[in-house]
Each structure stands twice: as C-alpha cells, then as structure tokens.
Short mmCIF file of C-alpha atoms in Angstrom, two decimals:
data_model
loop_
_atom_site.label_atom_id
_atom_site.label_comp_id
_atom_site.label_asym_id
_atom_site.label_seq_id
_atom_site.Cartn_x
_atom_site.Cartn_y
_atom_site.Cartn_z
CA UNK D 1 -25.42 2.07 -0.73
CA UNK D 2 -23.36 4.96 -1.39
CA UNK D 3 -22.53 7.76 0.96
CA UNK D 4 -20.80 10.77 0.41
CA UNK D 5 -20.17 13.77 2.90
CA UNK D 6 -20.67 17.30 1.07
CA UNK D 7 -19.88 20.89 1.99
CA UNK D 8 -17.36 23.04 3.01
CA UNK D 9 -14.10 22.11 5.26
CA UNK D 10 -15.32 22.12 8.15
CA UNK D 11 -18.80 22.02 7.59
CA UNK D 12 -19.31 19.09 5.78
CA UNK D 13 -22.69 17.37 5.74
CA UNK D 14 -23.89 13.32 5.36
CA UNK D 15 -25.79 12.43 2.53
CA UNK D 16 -26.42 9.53 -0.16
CA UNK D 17 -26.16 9.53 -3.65
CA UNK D 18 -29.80 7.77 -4.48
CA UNK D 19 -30.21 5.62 -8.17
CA UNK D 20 -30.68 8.67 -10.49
CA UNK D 21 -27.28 10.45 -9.10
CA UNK D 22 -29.08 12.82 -6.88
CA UNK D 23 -27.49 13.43 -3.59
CA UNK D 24 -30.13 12.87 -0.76
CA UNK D 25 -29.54 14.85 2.64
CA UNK D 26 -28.67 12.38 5.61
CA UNK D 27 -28.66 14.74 8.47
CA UNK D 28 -31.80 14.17 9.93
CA UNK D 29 -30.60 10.64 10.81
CA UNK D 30 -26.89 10.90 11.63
CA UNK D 31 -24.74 13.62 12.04
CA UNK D 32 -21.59 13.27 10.06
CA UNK D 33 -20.05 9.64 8.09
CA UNK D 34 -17.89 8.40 10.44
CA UNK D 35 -15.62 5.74 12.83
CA UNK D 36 -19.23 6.10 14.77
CA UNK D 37 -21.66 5.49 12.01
CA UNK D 38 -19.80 2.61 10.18
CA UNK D 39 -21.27 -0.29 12.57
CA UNK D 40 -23.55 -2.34 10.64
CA UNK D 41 -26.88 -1.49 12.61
CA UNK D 42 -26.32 1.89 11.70
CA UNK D 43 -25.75 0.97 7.86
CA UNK D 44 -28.90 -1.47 7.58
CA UNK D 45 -31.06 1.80 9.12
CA UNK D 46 -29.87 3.82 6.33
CA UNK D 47 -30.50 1.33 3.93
CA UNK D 48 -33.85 1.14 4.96
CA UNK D 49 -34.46 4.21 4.59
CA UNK D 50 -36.64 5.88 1.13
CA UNK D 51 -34.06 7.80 -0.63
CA UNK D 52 -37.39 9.64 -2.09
CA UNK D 53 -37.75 10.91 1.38
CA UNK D 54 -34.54 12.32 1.59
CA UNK D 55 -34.30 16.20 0.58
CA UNK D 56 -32.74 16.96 -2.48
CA UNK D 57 -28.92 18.41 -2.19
CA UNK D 58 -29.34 21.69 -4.38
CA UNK D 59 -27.02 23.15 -6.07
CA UNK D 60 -22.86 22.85 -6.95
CA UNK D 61 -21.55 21.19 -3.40
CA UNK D 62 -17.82 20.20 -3.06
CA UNK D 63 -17.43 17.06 -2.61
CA UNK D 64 -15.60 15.86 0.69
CA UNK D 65 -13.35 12.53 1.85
CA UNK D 66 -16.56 10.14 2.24
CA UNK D 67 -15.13 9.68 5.72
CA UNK D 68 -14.69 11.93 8.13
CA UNK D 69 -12.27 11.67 11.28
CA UNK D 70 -10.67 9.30 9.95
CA UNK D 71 -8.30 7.41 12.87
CA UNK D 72 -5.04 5.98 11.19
CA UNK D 73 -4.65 6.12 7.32
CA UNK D 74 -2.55 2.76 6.83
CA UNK D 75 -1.04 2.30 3.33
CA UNK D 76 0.02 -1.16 1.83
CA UNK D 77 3.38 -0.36 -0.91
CA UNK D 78 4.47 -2.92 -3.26
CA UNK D 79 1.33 -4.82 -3.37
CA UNK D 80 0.52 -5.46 -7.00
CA UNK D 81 2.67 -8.20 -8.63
CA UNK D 82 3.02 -6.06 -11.90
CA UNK D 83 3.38 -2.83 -10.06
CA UNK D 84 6.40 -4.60 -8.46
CA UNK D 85 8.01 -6.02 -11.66
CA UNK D 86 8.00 -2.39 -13.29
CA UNK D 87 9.69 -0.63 -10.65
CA UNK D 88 12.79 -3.78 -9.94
CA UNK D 89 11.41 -4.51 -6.89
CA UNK D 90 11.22 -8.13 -5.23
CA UNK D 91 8.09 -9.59 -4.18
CA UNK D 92 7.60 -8.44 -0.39
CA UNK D 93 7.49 -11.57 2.23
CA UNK D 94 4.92 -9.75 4.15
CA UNK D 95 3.01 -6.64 3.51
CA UNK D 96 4.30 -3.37 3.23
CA UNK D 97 2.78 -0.83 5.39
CA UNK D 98 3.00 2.77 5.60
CA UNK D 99 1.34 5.91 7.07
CA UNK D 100 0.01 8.98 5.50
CA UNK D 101 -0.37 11.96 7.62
CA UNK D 102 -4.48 12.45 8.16
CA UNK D 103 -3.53 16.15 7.23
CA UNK D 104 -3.01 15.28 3.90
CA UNK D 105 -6.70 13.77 3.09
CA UNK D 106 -8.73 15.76 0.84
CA UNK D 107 -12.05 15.68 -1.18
CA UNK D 108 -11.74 13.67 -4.41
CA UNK D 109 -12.39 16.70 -6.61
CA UNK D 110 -9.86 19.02 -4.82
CA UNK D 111 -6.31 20.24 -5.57
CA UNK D 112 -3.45 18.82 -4.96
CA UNK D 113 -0.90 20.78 -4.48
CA UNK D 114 2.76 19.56 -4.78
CA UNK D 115 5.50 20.96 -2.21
CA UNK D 116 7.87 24.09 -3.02
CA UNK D 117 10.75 22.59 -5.20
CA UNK D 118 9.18 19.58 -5.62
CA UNK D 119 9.87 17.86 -9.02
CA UNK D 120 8.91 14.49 -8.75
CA UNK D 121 5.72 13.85 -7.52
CA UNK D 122 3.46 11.01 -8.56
CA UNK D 123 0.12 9.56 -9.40
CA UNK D 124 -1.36 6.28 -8.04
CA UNK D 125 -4.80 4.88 -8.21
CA UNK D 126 -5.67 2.44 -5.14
CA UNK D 127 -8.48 0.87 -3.42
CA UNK D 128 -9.66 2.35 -0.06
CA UNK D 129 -10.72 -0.10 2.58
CA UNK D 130 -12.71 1.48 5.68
CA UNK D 131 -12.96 -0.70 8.98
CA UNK D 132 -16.51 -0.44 10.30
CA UNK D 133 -16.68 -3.15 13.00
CA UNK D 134 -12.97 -3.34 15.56
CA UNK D 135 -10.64 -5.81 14.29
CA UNK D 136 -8.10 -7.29 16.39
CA UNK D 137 -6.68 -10.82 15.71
CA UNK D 138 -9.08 -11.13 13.00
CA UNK D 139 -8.98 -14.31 10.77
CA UNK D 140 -8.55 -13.95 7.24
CA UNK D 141 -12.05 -16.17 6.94
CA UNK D 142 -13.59 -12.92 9.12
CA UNK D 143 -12.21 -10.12 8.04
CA UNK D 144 -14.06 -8.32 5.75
CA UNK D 145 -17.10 -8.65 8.42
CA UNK D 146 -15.46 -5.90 9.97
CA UNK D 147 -15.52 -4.05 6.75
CA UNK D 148 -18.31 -0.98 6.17
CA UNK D 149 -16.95 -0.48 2.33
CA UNK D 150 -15.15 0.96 -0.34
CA UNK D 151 -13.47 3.85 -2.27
CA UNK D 152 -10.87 5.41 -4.48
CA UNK D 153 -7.94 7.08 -2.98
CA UNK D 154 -5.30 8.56 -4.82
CA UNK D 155 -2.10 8.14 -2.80
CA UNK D 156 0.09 10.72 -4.24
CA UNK D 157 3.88 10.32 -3.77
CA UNK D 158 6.92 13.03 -4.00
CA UNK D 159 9.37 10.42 -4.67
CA UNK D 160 12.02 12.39 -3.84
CA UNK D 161 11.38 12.94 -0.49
CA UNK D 162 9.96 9.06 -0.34
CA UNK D 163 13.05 7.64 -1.26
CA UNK D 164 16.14 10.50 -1.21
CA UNK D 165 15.38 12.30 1.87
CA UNK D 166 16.51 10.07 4.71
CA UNK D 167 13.82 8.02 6.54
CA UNK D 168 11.17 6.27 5.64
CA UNK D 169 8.44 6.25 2.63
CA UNK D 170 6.16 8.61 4.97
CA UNK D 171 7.80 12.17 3.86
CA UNK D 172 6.79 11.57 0.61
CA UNK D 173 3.52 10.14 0.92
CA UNK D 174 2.17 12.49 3.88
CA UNK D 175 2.69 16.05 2.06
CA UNK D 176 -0.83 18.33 2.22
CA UNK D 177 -3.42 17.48 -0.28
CA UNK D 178 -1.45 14.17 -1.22
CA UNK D 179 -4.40 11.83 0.01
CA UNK D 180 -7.70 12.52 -2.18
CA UNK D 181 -10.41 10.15 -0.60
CA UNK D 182 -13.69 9.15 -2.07
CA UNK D 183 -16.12 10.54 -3.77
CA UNK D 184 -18.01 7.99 -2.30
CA UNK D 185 -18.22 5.33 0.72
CA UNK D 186 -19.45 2.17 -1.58
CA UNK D 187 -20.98 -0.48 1.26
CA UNK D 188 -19.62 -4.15 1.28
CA UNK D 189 -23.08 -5.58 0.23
CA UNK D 190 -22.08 -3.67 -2.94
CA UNK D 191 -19.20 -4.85 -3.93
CA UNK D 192 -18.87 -8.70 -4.49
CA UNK D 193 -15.69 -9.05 -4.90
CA UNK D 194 -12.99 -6.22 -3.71
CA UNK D 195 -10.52 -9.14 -5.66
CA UNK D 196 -11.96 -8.33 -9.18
CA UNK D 197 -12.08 -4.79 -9.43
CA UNK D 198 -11.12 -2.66 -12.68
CA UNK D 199 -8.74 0.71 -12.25
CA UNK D 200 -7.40 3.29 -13.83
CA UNK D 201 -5.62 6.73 -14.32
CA UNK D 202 -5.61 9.04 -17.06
CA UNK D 203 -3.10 12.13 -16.56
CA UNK D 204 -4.65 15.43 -18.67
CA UNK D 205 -6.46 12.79 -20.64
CA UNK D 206 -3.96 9.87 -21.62
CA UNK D 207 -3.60 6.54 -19.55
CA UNK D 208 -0.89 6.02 -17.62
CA UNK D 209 -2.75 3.13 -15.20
CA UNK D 210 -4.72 -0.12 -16.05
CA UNK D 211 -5.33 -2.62 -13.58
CA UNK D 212 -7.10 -5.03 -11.49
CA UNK D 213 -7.47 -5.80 -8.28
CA UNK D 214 -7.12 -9.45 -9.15
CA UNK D 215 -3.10 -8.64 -8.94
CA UNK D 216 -2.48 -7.92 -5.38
CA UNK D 217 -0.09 -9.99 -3.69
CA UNK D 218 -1.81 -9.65 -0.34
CA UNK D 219 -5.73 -9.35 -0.67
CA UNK D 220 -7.80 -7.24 1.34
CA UNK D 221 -8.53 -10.10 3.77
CA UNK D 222 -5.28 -11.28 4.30
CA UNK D 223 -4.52 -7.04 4.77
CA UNK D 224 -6.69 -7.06 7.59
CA UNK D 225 -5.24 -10.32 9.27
CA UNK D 226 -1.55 -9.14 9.02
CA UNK D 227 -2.61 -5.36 10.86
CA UNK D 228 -4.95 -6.59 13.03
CA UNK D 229 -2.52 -9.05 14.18
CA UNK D 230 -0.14 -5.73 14.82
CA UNK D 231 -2.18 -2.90 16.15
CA UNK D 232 -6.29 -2.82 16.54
CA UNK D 233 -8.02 -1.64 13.87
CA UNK D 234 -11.32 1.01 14.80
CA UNK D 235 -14.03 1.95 12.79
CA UNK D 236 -13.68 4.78 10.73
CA UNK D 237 -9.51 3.71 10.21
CA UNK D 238 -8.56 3.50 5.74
CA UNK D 239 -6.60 1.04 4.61
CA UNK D 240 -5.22 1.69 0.90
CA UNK D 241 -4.61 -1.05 -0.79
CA UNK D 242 -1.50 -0.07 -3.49
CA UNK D 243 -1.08 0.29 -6.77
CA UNK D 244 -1.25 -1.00 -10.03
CA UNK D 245 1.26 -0.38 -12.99
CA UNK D 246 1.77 2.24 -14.84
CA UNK D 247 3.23 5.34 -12.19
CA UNK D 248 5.41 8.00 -13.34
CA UNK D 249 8.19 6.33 -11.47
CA UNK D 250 8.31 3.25 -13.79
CA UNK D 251 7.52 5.20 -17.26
CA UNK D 252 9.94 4.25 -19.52
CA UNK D 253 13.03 5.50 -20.86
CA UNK D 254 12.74 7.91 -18.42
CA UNK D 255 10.41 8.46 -15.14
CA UNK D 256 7.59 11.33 -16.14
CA UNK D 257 6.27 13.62 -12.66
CA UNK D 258 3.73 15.85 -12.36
CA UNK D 259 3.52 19.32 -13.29
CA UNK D 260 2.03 22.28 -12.03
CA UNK D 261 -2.07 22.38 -14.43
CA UNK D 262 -1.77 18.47 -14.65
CA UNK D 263 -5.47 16.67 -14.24
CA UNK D 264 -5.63 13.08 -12.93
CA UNK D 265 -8.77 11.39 -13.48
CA UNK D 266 -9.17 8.44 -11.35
CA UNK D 267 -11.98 5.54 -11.72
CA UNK D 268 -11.96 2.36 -9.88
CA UNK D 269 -15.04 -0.17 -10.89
CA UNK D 270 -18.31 0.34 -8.85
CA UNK D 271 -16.65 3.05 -6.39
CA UNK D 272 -17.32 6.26 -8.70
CA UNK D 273 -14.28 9.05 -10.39
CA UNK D 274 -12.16 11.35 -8.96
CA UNK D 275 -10.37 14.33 -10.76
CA UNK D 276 -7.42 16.52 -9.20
CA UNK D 277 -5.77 19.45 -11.00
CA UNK D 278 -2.14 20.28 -10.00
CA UNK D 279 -0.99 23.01 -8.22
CA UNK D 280 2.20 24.14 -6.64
CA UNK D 281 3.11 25.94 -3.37
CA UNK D 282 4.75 29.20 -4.20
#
C-alpha cells in the first residue's frame, strides 16, 4: 500500500495512490498519516479497503512529507561501505547517528532552498525508515515488526557548516527545506527486502548516485537494535538510512555543490521519485 498526504502546508490531507496512479481520498477513514495511524490494525483496515470506493483526488495537488508530525528525524552517516571509501573515511564501529531539525522536512516535489552564503551544499539519496509499532530494546530478529514502511528522503547537507562551523554534523544537515520526505509511505508487506533496494540521483539530468541498499554497513534491523537500545523509538519517528556514493563532496578532482536552478531527481526502487529545484535565500 502506498500512502501519500496531499495539500497545502498546513492543510494537508490522507490519501492512497491506488494501481492506475490515481490518488484516492483517505479522509473519511483517518484524519491525517501519522505516529497515530502507523499501528498495524490501522494499516490492515486501509488495506481492506476498495480503492474504487475512494473519491478521486482532482486536480494538480502538492505533494506533502508522507508523514506528518513526525517525532525525532534520526539520521545514520557513514553507512554505506563505498560511500565511506570515497570520502577517506574509516569504517564506523557502531552507527553513526545524527539529527535533522523537523523544521527542515518538506514535500518531495518542493524547493530547497540553500542558506545565504552558502556554497557548498549537497545532494544525497537515502532510504527512509518510519517506526509504526514502539521499539525499545528491540532485537535485531524483531525489529522491522515495529516497522509501518518506506520512503525516499533526500538528506541535503551544507558541508560547510557540517564540518567547518564548530559542532557537530547537525548545522549542516538541519537548514530549512534540507529534508525532502516521500512522495510516498510504501508499507513493509511491500517491500521484501529493504537490503536489496536500487538508488539513485541525477543532478539537472546527469548521475551523480548509483547504489544499493545491499552496501550498508549497518542494516535497517540492526539500525533499529542499536537506537532502540539508546532512546525509545514512537510511531510516526524517520530513520534515514545514509548514503550511497557518488555526493558532491567526493566528486573528483575537485568536490562539485549545488547551485542556485539545480534539479535533483531522486528514485529509490519500489518507493516512487522525488524532484527538487534549487533556490537560494536572498
């Protein structure tokens, strides 16, 4: 099942993309797609459901996060093998974990806009993981029980302030706009494996990133063990995932950033597209 939330900011609406691409209303059977409609009862009841019941979406809609109020917004760095190897870095002992600021989530078709003065922010494709079930001490065996699915998040990076401005990888990864979300919420029954997963990035039409999920250090189960072994993990909470090769950081002779008309089009296997143009604050 796919869900996707539609509409405005602030007004954004449930619905479910049915199997001819047509988004299907939701809000006659729960109000929003959130921490409080992840739970699996409340998933198999939508599944049930006759998408040909479902009123039509009509016309142009933006596209929001596929999650709304989302609790924490935990990012894994360093977590592809290959990723790793093209930036110097050693393999991490344990993963790396870092938060975005929930203020920078967007819809996966919006802008991003990159800071005043900022000159080297990034791209990077990575898979979403949303908790649906509370996780706490959860085996690696168990965890993805207490996932409700999947989806694409771009977690853009000024690497600048990630790695020159004293402190920690947060100021660069928490800027407005710098965490594009979605388009959809793909359900676990969908996706066999989240360890087999094709990915990549194309930046104004040439690709930067090619990957696989197949080359994360930590998998998503053994994500889940190390958090929920450090703080509890609620339903509606994102995990993202890291990064495959292939970021502007690594290019090679020399690193290549963003620019201010740039497009990013981001596609992860079974979990949908997104596409961000560039902007700049004045």
């Amino acid at each position: 099942m796919k869900l996707i939330r539609y509409g405005a900011e602030g007004a954004e609406k449930p619905a479910m993309l049915d199997d001819a691409g047509l988004l299907r209303d939701l809000s006659a059977h729960i109000a929003d797609i959130t921490g409080d409609t992840l739970d699996d009862a409340t998933l198999a009841k939508l599944r049930a459901l006759d998408p040909a019941d479902l009123p039509i979406v009509e016309g142009e809609q933006r596209i929001a996060p596929c999650v709304g109020n989302i609790g924490k917004f935990l990012c894994i760095g360093l977590n592809y093998s290959d990723h790793a190897a093209e930036t110097g870095a050693a393999i991490p002992e344990h993963p790396i974990l870092f938060f975005k600021a929930n203020s920078a989530i967007v819809g996966a078709y919006d802008d991003v806009v990159m800071p005043r003065g900022s000159t080297k922010t990034d791209w990077e494709v990575e898979l979403g993981v949303v908790i649906g079930k509370t996780a706490k001490y959860v085996s690696k065996a168990d965890a993805l029980d207490h996932v409700a699915g999947y989806c694409i998040v771009n977690d853009v990076s000024e690497r600048h302030y990630q790695t020159q401005l004293t402190g920690q990888w947060t100021k660069g990864k928490s800027c407005d706009t710098f965490g594009p979300t979605g388009p959809w919420l793909v359900t676990r029954d969908e996706i066999a494996d989240p360890q087999n997963l094709d990915m990549a990035l194309d930046v104004n039409g040439k690709r930067m990133q090619t990957g696989n999920t197949a080359t994360m250090i930590f998998t998503v189960a053994e994500i889940i063990e190390h958090l929920s072994s450090l703080m509890t993990l609620h339903p509606g909470d994102v995990i993202t995932t890291g990064t495959p090769p292939g970021v502007g950081l690594g290019m090679k002779p020399e690193p290549l950033f963003l620019k201010k008309g740039d497009v990013m089009d981001l596609t992860i296997q079974g979990l949908g597209h997104q596409q961000q143009k560039v902007d700049q604050d004045a």
